[in-house]
């Protein structure tokens, strides 16, 4: 695992190289995805069936055969063990409680002319949630995408999940049940995104698509952006841990592992203010790594994209954290209040040694869909606000039209827009 | 101008055809833009200078020569006539007051285990605003993009505006001054978007880019989405007017014109519940059209993309409005409360006969950057929330880690993520 010290002369360029990840590259995928989405847009069900056969090995004669209703989702939920159901129930309840705090409400005020101005906040009508199939099929993702939509008041949630060679993930279906998903279509890839965006004879068009996916899904979401809303295009998952040396090194090693085990390009970085503590974490990594079922993935991730960074003091550590703008930031220190005000960019901050990222991933309450690849500089965790929209409201009074009409007339005239100016002038008293 | 009646058997297909606009098509532009953005990403200032010479006919030897500071913006403002300055001041003040209502604040709560959960809301660090050059250079756009960013607390606002053949728009620069823009670079097109997104030797990289532009600008924004945040990709501007027949037909005709005068693909649609009223508006259009300086553009827009629709009753009119999900919706009726609850999708609703769109475009207070092309189904007006971001906060207590650890352990194990499970388990008391 790479070791960096901020006093090295080439520290900045090494940090840059470590973080390099451009989400916009990948021309081959783009071309394939353009063809797939266009076929589904034009030919609907027929194209969707062809691609589902080709990519998932599923032969059905009608898209309706890919559909699972609430009854089938309920069966999956009831078939779980009681502890599994309890865990899903607890997570659902806590995620719902947290997200209730995010619900925006309509507002309005009356100005000095008696005009009313404000915004109406309403839920989206229908939302699509994409859930990857295979090894990365995570029931927790279903909860994290569907519950905020439900809290927002979305009336219909449609989930797409590929089932390669017919293999269904019962935990994912059970999570869909408890999270309130209305119907599931067992389809995946760019064809599923296109079907949800454009609608087909059988799949209803949705207003927004959220959820993670591979490069094809990401490219398809980018493609249909504008036809429907999308959440962020997710890059590899990342964690940055800031340590003052007071947390058990075993805990920190395992927290790094929990990020690295996702895949080989996941990124786990530790910044500490003492080289001696980095040595101890390093030793803990060596000790614990052989015990992990995914040791190979973890090892590749730590070797290729991981780093242990020694910073001079908390100020410098926080400054580097802001440059990294990590998806997950563990602030594993004894006096977090001395660090927190200096941190500006992160998807989520886990404060104190008991706040492991894994608690947030599943059940603490906050959303685990977080901005990756430095997008925390401008993007937010997925939330209820992603499933609400706003409509501006203007109810201009007669006196208001007199006062504003003069201003609008002048500004419109300055822009050379005579009809705008006339439209304002016509409302002036003669 | 096309006349539709909802009782026609082919009404639905005709309405579909009228609204058809796919923002994702346009492969040629995409290829050109990919080349331009890539050159600027890799070669920085040198590429930016070449493109600025080629597309805007401006020959300078350094990008710093394209820069205008606050002093130059102030000069433009002071050179305006007093009434022009007053109009900009009034508009700025009203837009600021309205947007202050949108400012989100941090929140947190303590759960039953004493854990603290919440979100910190912070402004973006640096934002880029694109302003088109030439005939579509609108000072009001500068206000509508820069003021919400300022209200959010953004520290630095950089504006890009092309000045083809060196032609500067003094009103645009004056608006930049009063809205608080920090510096302006006279550059445009895909090269300006790339320079703002990736940064060059001279242009600082921003965190988000907003503002309208032509097809090249739109494609470039789509391209860099993910490297920076962007606002929506804007399609042609649209207005939908709902009338009960009580508003002066001349006013309605002029309101339709004020949309149609933007360009030939702008869309102006009127729905009324009486054919006789549509006749009166039609006559007003014929009477007023010849008086308009932009009569040709208005005429083309109304002919190609406009429509007068006769609906059976308010219910049906509102249902069609929801399908159109217009950018601007004028509810020009005597009893708006009977209509308003039925309207679900619109960028902005202008209530009552005095609320002309033009008042909202300039100075009523709400933002004039609104979702177009049916995106009001999922998108919102530009606002302060576009320049704020959220960071989730988790401060899990020792008892919290015990309760949540068991749940996370089980769910992580179900997902096959052993390090996640172990990270939660390690925090359990022995």
CSV table of C-alpha atoms in Angstrom, one decimal, chain A residues 28-44 46-52 54-55 188-195 198 200 214-217 219-220 223-224:
chain,number,residue,atom,x,y,z
A,28,UNK,CA,-16.8,2.2,-27.0
A,29,UNK,CA,-19.5,1.7,-24.3
A,30,UNK,CA,-21.1,5.0,-25.5
A,31,UNK,CA,-21.5,3.7,-29.0
A,32,UNK,CA,-23.0,0.4,-27.9
A,33,UNK,CA,-25.4,2.1,-25.5
A,34,UNK,CA,-26.5,4.6,-28.2
A,35,UNK,CA,-27.6,1.7,-30.4
A,36,UNK,CA,-29.4,-0.1,-27.6
A,37,UNK,CA,-31.3,2.9,-26.3
A,38,UNK,CA,-32.3,3.9,-29.8
A,39,UNK,CA,-33.6,0.5,-30.6
A,40,UNK,CA,-35.7,0.3,-27.4
A,41,UNK,CA,-37.0,3.9,-28.0
A,42,UNK,CA,-38.2,3.0,-31.5
A,43,UNK,CA,-39.1,-0.6,-31.2
A,44,UNK,CA,-40.2,-0.9,-27.6
A,46,UNK,CA,-39.6,-6.2,-29.2
A,47,UNK,CA,-36.1,-4.7,-28.8
A,48,UNK,CA,-36.2,-5.1,-25.0
A,49,UNK,CA,-37.0,-8.9,-25.4
A,50,UNK,CA,-34.1,-9.3,-27.9
A,51,UNK,CA,-31.6,-7.7,-25.6
A,52,UNK,CA,-32.8,-9.5,-22.5
A,54,UNK,CA,-28.9,-11.8,-25.7
A,55,UNK,CA,-27.5,-10.3,-22.5
A,188,UNK,CA,-31.1,-4.9,-16.9
A,189,UNK,CA,-28.4,-2.9,-18.7
A,190,UNK,CA,-28.9,-0.1,-21.1
A,191,UNK,CA,-32.1,-1.7,-22.4
A,192,UNK,CA,-33.7,-1.4,-19.0
A,193,UNK,CA,-32.8,2.2,-18.6
A,194,UNK,CA,-34.1,3.0,-22.1
A,195,UNK,CA,-37.4,1.1,-21.4
A,198,UNK,CA,-39.0,6.1,-23.1
A,200,UNK,CA,-42.6,0.6,-24.1
A,214,UNK,CA,-22.2,-0.9,-14.5
A,215,UNK,CA,-20.6,1.2,-17.3
A,216,UNK,CA,-23.5,0.4,-19.7
A,217,UNK,CA,-26.1,1.5,-17.2
A,219,UNK,CA,-23.8,5.6,-20.1
A,220,UNK,CA,-27.5,4.9,-20.7
A,223,UNK,CA,-27.9,9.4,-22.6
A,224,UNK,CA,-31.5,9.6,-21.4
